[in-house]
């Protein structure tokens, strides 16, 4: 018999909103007077980006990219494919890449290399969750909401086989 996965609450809606506001405040300070472009990494970052962008009070543009290193389920394939690239011209712009989770760092290494090739004025990374202890390639993250989250997480944009993305809080999927 297959067991039903259990959702263990980890980060509440209130905790998420508090951290999102804190990170946005810092971005508002750091990018004041700059031509900021937020690039959301689909699909996982779509809710985080929507909340973050609405707390960013300086003028900014928004675009998206899509890359995946995960196949089905919870294990990484180690292979990254970029299937959607930004349409805004990023040359000489200050680009902030918005990601849901930085895990091994393999996805971002590939995405960063691609974005660097577009000659932005600067490129920084903002992540909802940084699983720093799982890193396999060096990948510094400039803005982080949470960095002490372990286990396989779902909710607030994060999925397992495309499920759970719309949950308003973050849960550990106990399989
Ligand atoms: P990395 O290439 O190993 O850093 O993988 C990063 C990507 O894996 C993220 O963009 C997520 O989409 C996905 N990922 C990593 N950990 C989790 C998790 O706990 N829940 C859902 N997706 C995850
Ligand atoms: Mg992702």
Coordinates of N, CA and C and ligand atoms in Angstrom, one line a residue:
X1 N 0.8 -1.2 0.0 CA 0.0 0.0 0.0 C 0.9 1.3 0.0
X2 N 0.5 2.3 -0.8 CA 1.3 3.5 -0.8 C 0.8 4.4 0.3
X3 N 1.8 5.0 1.1 CA 1.4 5.9 2.2 C 1.2 7.3 1.6
X4 N 0.3 8.1 2.3 CA 0.0 9.4 1.9 C 1.0 10.3 2.5
X5 N 1.7 11.2 1.7 CA 2.8 12.1 2.3 C 2.1 13.0 3.3
X6 N 2.9 13.3 4.4 CA 2.4 14.2 5.4 C 3.1 15.6 5.2
X7 N 2.3 16.6 5.5 CA 2.8 18.0 5.4 C 3.1 18.5 6.8
X8 N 4.3 18.7 7.1 CA 4.7 19.2 8.4 C 5.0 20.7 8.3
X9 N 4.2 21.5 9.0 CA 4.4 23.0 8.9 C 5.8 23.4 9.3
X10 N 6.5 24.3 8.5 CA 7.8 24.7 8.8 C 7.9 26.2 9.0
X11 N 7.4 26.9 7.9 CA 7.5 28.4 8.0 C 6.1 29.0 7.7
X12 N 5.6 29.8 8.6 CA 4.2 30.3 8.5 C 4.2 31.5 7.5
X13 N 2.9 31.8 7.1 CA 2.7 32.9 6.2 C 3.3 34.2 6.8
X14 N 3.1 34.4 8.1 CA 3.5 35.6 8.8 C 5.0 35.7 8.8
X15 N 5.7 34.6 9.0 CA 7.2 34.6 9.0 C 7.7 34.9 7.6
X16 N 7.0 34.3 6.6 CA 7.4 34.6 5.2 C 7.3 36.1 4.9
X17 N 6.1 36.6 5.2 CA 5.9 38.1 4.9 C 6.9 39.0 5.6
X18 N 7.2 38.6 6.8 CA 8.2 39.5 7.6 C 9.5 39.5 6.9
X19 N 10.0 38.3 6.5 CA 11.3 38.2 5.9 C 11.3 38.8 4.5
X20 N 10.2 38.6 3.7 CA 10.1 39.2 2.4 C 10.3 40.8 2.5
X21 N 9.6 41.3 3.5 CA 9.6 42.8 3.7 C 11.0 43.2 4.1
X22 N 11.7 42.5 4.9 CA 13.0 42.8 5.4 C 14.0 42.8 4.2
X23 N 13.9 41.8 3.4 CA 14.8 41.6 2.2 C 14.5 42.8 1.2
X24 N 13.2 43.1 1.0 CA 12.8 44.1 0.1 C 13.4 45.5 0.5
X25 N 13.3 45.7 1.8 CA 13.8 47.0 2.4 C 15.3 47.2 2.1
X26 N 16.1 46.1 2.2 CA 17.5 46.1 1.9 C 17.7 46.4 0.4
X27 N 16.9 45.7 -0.5 CA 17.0 45.9 -1.9 C 16.7 47.4 -2.3
X28 N 15.7 47.9 -1.6 CA 15.3 49.3 -1.9 C 16.5 50.3 -1.6
X29 N 17.2 49.9 -0.5 CA 18.4 50.8 -0.1 C 19.5 50.6 -1.2
X30 N 19.8 49.3 -1.4 CA 21.0 49.0 -2.2 C 20.9 49.4 -3.7
X31 N 19.7 49.4 -4.2 CA 19.5 49.6 -5.6 C 18.9 51.0 -5.9
X32 N 18.8 51.9 -4.9 CA 18.3 53.2 -5.1 C 19.1 53.9 -6.2
X33 N 18.4 54.4 -7.2 CA 19.1 55.2 -8.3 C 19.7 54.3 -9.4
X34 N 19.4 52.9 -9.3 CA 19.9 52.0 -10.3 C 18.7 51.5 -11.2
X35 N 19.1 51.0 -12.3 CA 18.1 50.4 -13.3 C 17.9 48.9 -13.0
X36 N 17.0 48.7 -12.0 CA 16.9 47.3 -11.5 C 15.9 46.5 -12.4
X37 N 16.4 45.2 -12.7 CA 15.5 44.3 -13.3 C 15.5 43.0 -12.5
X38 N 14.3 42.6 -12.1 CA 14.1 41.3 -11.3 C 13.9 40.2 -12.4
X39 N 14.6 39.2 -12.3 CA 14.4 38.0 -13.1 C 14.0 36.8 -12.2
X40 N 12.7 36.5 -12.4 CA 12.2 35.3 -11.6 C 12.5 34.0 -12.3
X41 N 12.9 33.0 -11.5 CA 13.2 31.7 -12.1 C 12.0 30.9 -11.9
X42 N 11.4 30.5 -13.1 CA 10.2 29.7 -13.1 C 10.4 28.2 -12.9
X43 N 9.5 27.5 -12.3 CA 8.2 28.1 -11.9 C 8.3 28.4 -10.4
X44 N 9.2 27.8 -9.7 CA 9.2 27.9 -8.2 C 9.2 29.3 -7.6
X45 N 9.8 30.3 -8.3 CA 9.9 31.6 -7.6 C 8.7 32.5 -7.9
X46 N 7.6 32.0 -8.6 CA 6.6 33.0 -9.0 C 5.9 33.7 -7.9
X47 N 5.6 33.0 -6.8 CA 4.9 33.6 -5.7 C 5.8 34.5 -4.9
X48 N 7.0 34.0 -4.7 CA 8.0 34.8 -4.0 C 8.3 36.1 -4.7
X49 N 8.5 36.0 -6.0 CA 8.7 37.2 -6.8 C 7.5 38.2 -6.8
X50 N 6.3 37.7 -6.8 CA 5.1 38.5 -6.8 C 5.1 39.3 -5.5
X51 N 5.3 38.6 -4.4 CA 5.3 39.3 -3.1 C 6.5 40.3 -2.9
X52 N 7.7 39.9 -3.3 CA 8.9 40.7 -3.2 C 8.7 42.0 -4.0
X53 N 8.3 41.8 -5.3 CA 8.2 43.0 -6.2 C 7.2 44.0 -5.6
X54 N 6.2 43.6 -5.0 CA 5.2 44.5 -4.4 C 5.7 45.2 -3.2
X55 N 6.8 44.8 -2.6 CA 7.5 45.5 -1.5 C 8.6 46.3 -2.0
X56 N 9.0 46.2 -3.3 CA 10.1 47.0 -3.8 C 9.5 48.3 -4.3
X57 N 10.0 49.4 -3.6 CA 9.3 50.7 -3.9 C 10.1 51.5 -4.9
X58 N 11.3 51.1 -5.3 CA 12.0 51.8 -6.3 C 11.6 51.3 -7.7
X59 N 11.7 52.1 -8.8 CA 11.2 51.6 -10.1 C 12.0 50.4 -10.5
X60 N 11.3 49.4 -11.1 CA 12.0 48.2 -11.5 C 11.2 47.5 -12.6
X61 N 11.9 46.7 -13.4 CA 11.3 45.9 -14.4 C 11.3 44.4 -14.0
X62 N 10.4 43.6 -14.6 CA 10.3 42.2 -14.2 C 10.3 41.3 -15.5
X63 N 11.1 40.3 -15.4 CA 11.1 39.3 -16.5 C 11.3 37.9 -15.9
X64 N 11.2 36.9 -16.7 CA 11.3 35.5 -16.2 C 12.3 34.7 -17.0
X65 N 12.8 33.6 -16.4 CA 13.6 32.6 -17.0 C 13.1 31.3 -16.6
X66 N 13.4 30.3 -17.3 CA 13.0 28.9 -16.8 C 14.1 28.0 -17.0
X67 N 14.5 27.3 -15.9 CA 15.6 26.3 -16.0 C 15.2 25.2 -15.0
X68 N 15.6 24.0 -15.3 CA 15.3 22.9 -14.3 C 16.5 22.0 -14.2
X69 N 16.7 21.5 -13.0 CA 17.8 20.5 -12.8 C 17.1 19.3 -12.2
X70 N 15.8 19.4 -11.8 CA 15.1 18.3 -11.2 C 14.2 17.7 -12.2
X71 N 14.2 16.3 -12.2 CA 13.2 15.6 -12.9 C 12.0 15.5 -12.1
X72 N 11.4 14.3 -12.1 CA 10.2 14.1 -11.2 C 10.7 13.8 -9.8
X73 N 9.8 14.1 -8.8 CA 10.1 13.8 -7.5 C 11.1 14.7 -6.8
X74 N 11.9 14.2 -5.9 CA 12.7 15.0 -5.0 C 14.2 14.9 -5.2
X75 N 14.6 14.1 -6.2 CA 16.1 14.0 -6.4 C 16.6 14.8 -7.7
X76 N 17.8 15.4 -7.5 CA 18.3 16.2 -8.6 C 18.8 15.3 -9.7
X77 N 18.7 15.7 -11.0 CA 19.3 15.0 -12.1 C 20.7 15.4 -12.3
X78 N 21.1 16.6 -11.8 CA 22.4 17.1 -12.1 C 22.5 17.8 -13.4
X79 N 21.6 17.6 -14.3 CA 21.6 18.2 -15.6 C 20.7 19.4 -15.6
X80 N 21.1 20.6 -16.2 CA 20.3 21.8 -16.2 C 19.9 22.1 -17.6
X81 N 18.7 22.4 -17.8 CA 18.3 22.9 -19.2 C 17.6 24.2 -19.0
X82 N 18.0 25.2 -19.9 CA 17.3 26.5 -19.9 C 16.3 26.5 -21.0
X83 N 15.0 26.6 -20.6 CA 14.0 26.5 -21.7 C 13.3 27.8 -22.0
X84 N 13.5 28.9 -21.1 CA 13.0 30.2 -21.4 C 14.0 31.2 -21.0
X85 N 14.2 32.2 -21.8 CA 15.1 33.3 -21.5 C 14.4 34.6 -21.4
X86 N 15.0 35.6 -20.7 CA 14.3 36.9 -20.6 C 14.2 37.6 -21.9
X87 N 13.1 38.4 -22.1 CA 12.9 39.2 -23.3 C 13.4 40.7 -23.2
X88 N 13.5 41.1 -21.9 CA 14.1 42.5 -21.7 C 15.6 42.5 -22.0
X89 N 16.1 43.5 -22.6 CA 17.5 43.7 -22.9 C 18.2 44.0 -21.6
X90 N 19.1 43.1 -21.1 CA 19.7 43.2 -19.8 C 21.0 43.9 -19.8
X91 N 21.5 44.3 -21.0 CA 22.8 44.9 -21.1 C 22.9 46.2 -20.3
X92 N 23.9 46.3 -19.5 CA 24.1 47.5 -18.6 C 23.0 47.7 -17.6
X93 N 22.2 46.7 -17.4 CA 21.1 46.9 -16.3 C 21.6 46.1 -15.0
X94 N 21.0 46.5 -13.9 CA 21.4 45.9 -12.6 C 20.4 44.7 -12.4
X95 N 20.8 43.5 -12.6 CA 19.9 42.4 -12.6 C 20.0 41.6 -11.2
X96 N 18.8 41.4 -10.7 CA 18.6 40.6 -9.5 C 17.8 39.3 -9.8
X97 N 18.5 38.2 -9.8 CA 17.9 36.9 -10.1 C 17.2 36.4 -8.8
X98 N 15.9 36.2 -9.0 CA 15.0 35.7 -7.8 C 14.7 34.3 -8.0
X99 N 15.2 33.5 -7.0 CA 15.1 32.0 -7.0 C 14.4 31.5 -5.8
X100 N 13.7 30.4 -5.9 CA 13.0 29.8 -4.7 C 14.0 29.2 -3.7
X101 N 14.7 28.2 -4.2 CA 15.6 27.5 -3.3 C 17.0 27.3 -4.0
X102 N 18.1 27.6 -3.3 CA 19.4 27.3 -3.8 C 19.8 26.0 -3.0
X103 N 20.0 24.9 -3.7 CA 20.3 23.6 -3.1 C 21.7 23.3 -3.4
X104 N 22.0 22.4 -4.4 CA 23.4 22.1 -4.8 C 24.1 23.3 -5.4
X105 N 23.3 24.2 -6.0 CA 23.9 25.4 -6.6 C 24.1 25.2 -8.1
X106 N 23.8 23.9 -8.6 CA 24.1 23.6 -10.0 C 23.2 24.4 -11.0
X107 N 21.9 24.5 -10.6 CA 21.0 25.3 -11.5 C 21.5 26.7 -11.6
X108 N 21.8 27.3 -10.5 CA 22.2 28.8 -10.5 C 23.5 29.0 -11.2
X109 N 24.4 28.0 -11.1 CA 25.7 28.1 -11.8 C 25.5 28.3 -13.3
X110 N 24.5 27.5 -13.8 CA 24.2 27.5 -15.3 C 23.5 28.8 -15.6
X111 N 22.5 29.2 -14.8 CA 21.7 30.4 -15.1 C 22.6 31.6 -15.0
X112 N 23.4 31.7 -14.0 CA 24.3 32.8 -13.8 C 25.2 33.0 -15.0
X113 N 25.8 31.9 -15.5 CA 26.7 31.9 -16.6 C 25.9 32.5 -17.9
X114 N 24.7 32.0 -18.0 CA 23.9 32.5 -19.2 C 23.7 34.0 -19.0
X115 N 23.2 34.5 -17.8 CA 22.9 35.9 -17.6 C 24.2 36.8 -17.8
X116 N 25.3 36.3 -17.3 CA 26.6 37.0 -17.4 C 26.9 37.3 -18.9
X117 N 26.5 36.3 -19.7 CA 26.8 36.5 -21.2 C 26.0 37.6 -21.8
X118 N 25.0 38.1 -21.1 CA 24.1 39.2 -21.7 C 24.7 40.5 -21.2
X119 N 25.8 40.6 -20.5 CA 26.5 41.8 -20.2 C 25.7 42.8 -19.3
X120 N 25.1 42.3 -18.2 CA 24.5 43.2 -17.3 C 25.5 44.1 -16.6
X121 N 25.1 45.2 -16.0 CA 26.0 46.0 -15.2 C 26.4 45.3 -13.9
X122 N 25.4 44.6 -13.4 CA 25.7 43.8 -12.2 C 24.7 42.6 -12.1
X123 N 25.1 41.6 -11.4 CA 24.2 40.4 -11.3 C 24.3 39.9 -9.9
X124 N 23.1 39.9 -9.2 CA 23.1 39.4 -7.8 C 22.0 38.4 -7.7
X125 N 22.0 37.6 -6.6 CA 21.0 36.6 -6.4 C 20.2 36.8 -5.1
X126 N 18.9 36.6 -5.2 CA 18.0 36.7 -4.1 C 17.3 35.4 -4.0
X127 N 17.4 34.7 -2.9 CA 16.7 33.4 -2.7 C 15.7 33.4 -1.5
X128 N 14.6 32.7 -1.7 CA 13.7 32.5 -0.6 C 14.4 31.7 0.5
X129 N 15.0 30.6 0.0 CA 15.6 29.6 0.9 C 17.0 29.2 0.4
X130 N 18.0 29.3 1.3 CA 19.3 28.9 0.9 C 19.7 27.6 1.8
X131 N 19.8 26.5 1.1 CA 20.1 25.2 1.8 C 21.7 25.1 1.6
X132 N 22.3 26.0 2.4 CA 23.8 26.1 2.2 C 24.6 24.9 2.5
X133 N 24.1 24.0 3.4 CA 24.8 22.8 3.8 C 24.8 21.8 2.7
X134 N 23.9 21.9 1.6 CA 23.8 21.0 0.6 C 24.6 21.4 -0.7
X135 N 25.3 22.5 -0.6 CA 26.0 23.0 -1.8 C 27.0 22.1 -2.4
X136 N 27.0 21.9 -3.7 CA 28.1 21.1 -4.4 C 29.0 22.0 -5.2
X137 N 28.5 23.1 -5.6 CA 29.3 24.1 -6.3 C 29.2 25.4 -5.6
X138 N 30.3 26.2 -5.6 CA 30.3 27.5 -4.9 C 29.2 28.4 -5.5
X139 N 28.3 28.9 -4.7 CA 27.3 29.8 -5.2 C 26.8 30.7 -4.1
X140 N 27.5 31.9 -4.0 CA 27.1 32.8 -2.9 C 25.7 33.4 -3.2
X141 N 24.9 33.6 -2.2 CA 23.6 34.2 -2.4 C 23.6 35.6 -1.7
X142 N 23.2 36.7 -2.4 CA 23.3 38.0 -1.8 C 22.2 38.4 -0.9
X143 N 21.0 37.9 -1.2 CA 19.8 38.2 -0.3 C 19.1 36.9 0.0
X144 N 18.8 36.6 1.2 CA 18.2 35.3 1.6 C 17.1 35.6 2.7
X145 N 16.0 35.0 2.5 CA 14.9 35.0 3.5 C 15.1 34.0 4.6
X146 N 15.4 32.8 4.2 CA 15.6 31.7 5.3 C 16.8 30.8 4.9
X147 N 17.7 30.6 5.8 CA 18.8 29.7 5.5 C 19.0 28.5 6.5
X148 N 18.0 28.2 7.3 CA 18.1 27.1 8.2 C 17.0 26.0 7.9
X149 N 16.6 25.9 6.6 CA 15.5 25.0 6.3 C 16.0 23.7 5.7
X150 N 15.7 22.6 6.4 CA 16.2 21.3 5.8 C 15.0 20.4 5.4
X151 N 15.2 19.4 4.7 CA 14.2 18.5 4.2 C 13.7 18.9 2.9
X152 N 12.7 18.2 2.3 CA 12.1 18.5 1.0 C 10.9 19.4 1.3
X153 N 10.9 20.6 0.8 CA 9.9 21.6 1.1 C 8.9 21.9 0.0
X154 N 7.7 22.1 0.4 CA 6.6 22.5 -0.6 C 5.8 23.6 0.0
X155 N 5.1 24.2 -1.0 CA 4.2 25.4 -0.6 C 4.9 26.7 -1.0
X156 N 4.1 27.8 -1.1 CA 4.6 29.1 -1.4 C 5.4 29.1 -2.7
X157 N 4.9 28.3 -3.7 CA 5.6 28.2 -5.0 C 6.4 26.9 -5.2
X158 N 6.8 26.3 -4.1 CA 7.6 25.1 -4.2 C 6.7 23.9 -4.4
X159 N 7.2 23.0 -5.3 CA 6.4 21.9 -5.6 C 7.1 20.5 -5.4
X160 N 6.3 19.5 -5.5 CA 6.7 18.1 -5.7 C 5.9 17.6 -6.8
X161 N 6.5 17.3 -7.9 CA 5.7 16.8 -9.1 C 4.5 17.7 -9.4
X162 N 4.8 19.1 -9.3 CA 3.8 20.1 -9.6 C 2.7 20.3 -8.6
X163 N 2.7 19.6 -7.5 CA 1.7 19.7 -6.5 C 2.1 20.7 -5.4
X164 N 1.2 21.2 -4.6 CA 1.4 22.0 -3.4 C 1.8 23.5 -3.6
X165 N 2.0 23.9 -4.9 CA 2.6 25.2 -5.1 C 1.8 26.3 -4.5
X166 N 0.5 26.2 -4.4 CA -0.4 27.3 -4.0 C -0.6 27.3 -2.5
X167 N 0.0 26.4 -1.7 CA -0.2 26.5 -0.3 C 0.5 27.8 0.2
X168 N -0.2 28.6 1.1 CA 0.3 29.9 1.5 C 1.5 29.9 2.4
X169 N 1.8 28.7 3.0 CA 3.0 28.6 3.9 C 3.9 27.5 3.4
X170 N 5.0 27.3 4.1 CA 6.0 26.3 3.7 C 6.0 25.1 4.6
X171 N 6.0 23.9 4.0 CA 5.9 22.7 4.7 C 7.0 21.7 4.4
X172 N 7.4 20.8 5.3 CA 8.3 19.7 4.9 C 7.4 18.6 4.5
X173 N 7.8 18.0 3.3 CA 7.0 16.9 2.8 C 7.6 15.6 3.4
X174 N 6.9 15.0 4.3 CA 7.4 13.8 4.9 C 6.8 12.6 4.2
X175 N 7.7 12.0 3.4 CA 7.3 10.9 2.5 C 7.6 9.5 3.1
Ligands
LIG1 P1 20.0 23.0 -7.3 O1 20.4 23.0 -8.7 O2 20.4 21.7 -6.6 O3 20.5 24.2 -6.5 O4 18.4 23.0 -7.3 C1 17.7 24.1 -7.2 C2 16.2 23.8 -7.6 O5 15.8 22.6 -7.1 C3 15.3 24.9 -7.0 O6 15.1 25.9 -8.0 C4 14.1 24.1 -6.7 O7 13.2 24.2 -7.8 C5 14.5 22.7 -6.6 N1 14.5 22.3 -5.2 C6 15.5 22.2 -4.3 N2 15.2 21.8 -3.1 C7 13.8 21.8 -3.1 C8 12.8 21.5 -2.1 O8 13.1 21.3 -1.0 N3 11.5 21.6 -2.6 C9 11.2 21.9 -3.8 N4 12.1 22.2 -4.8 C10 13.4 22.1 -4.5
LIG2 MG1 13.4 26.2 -9.0

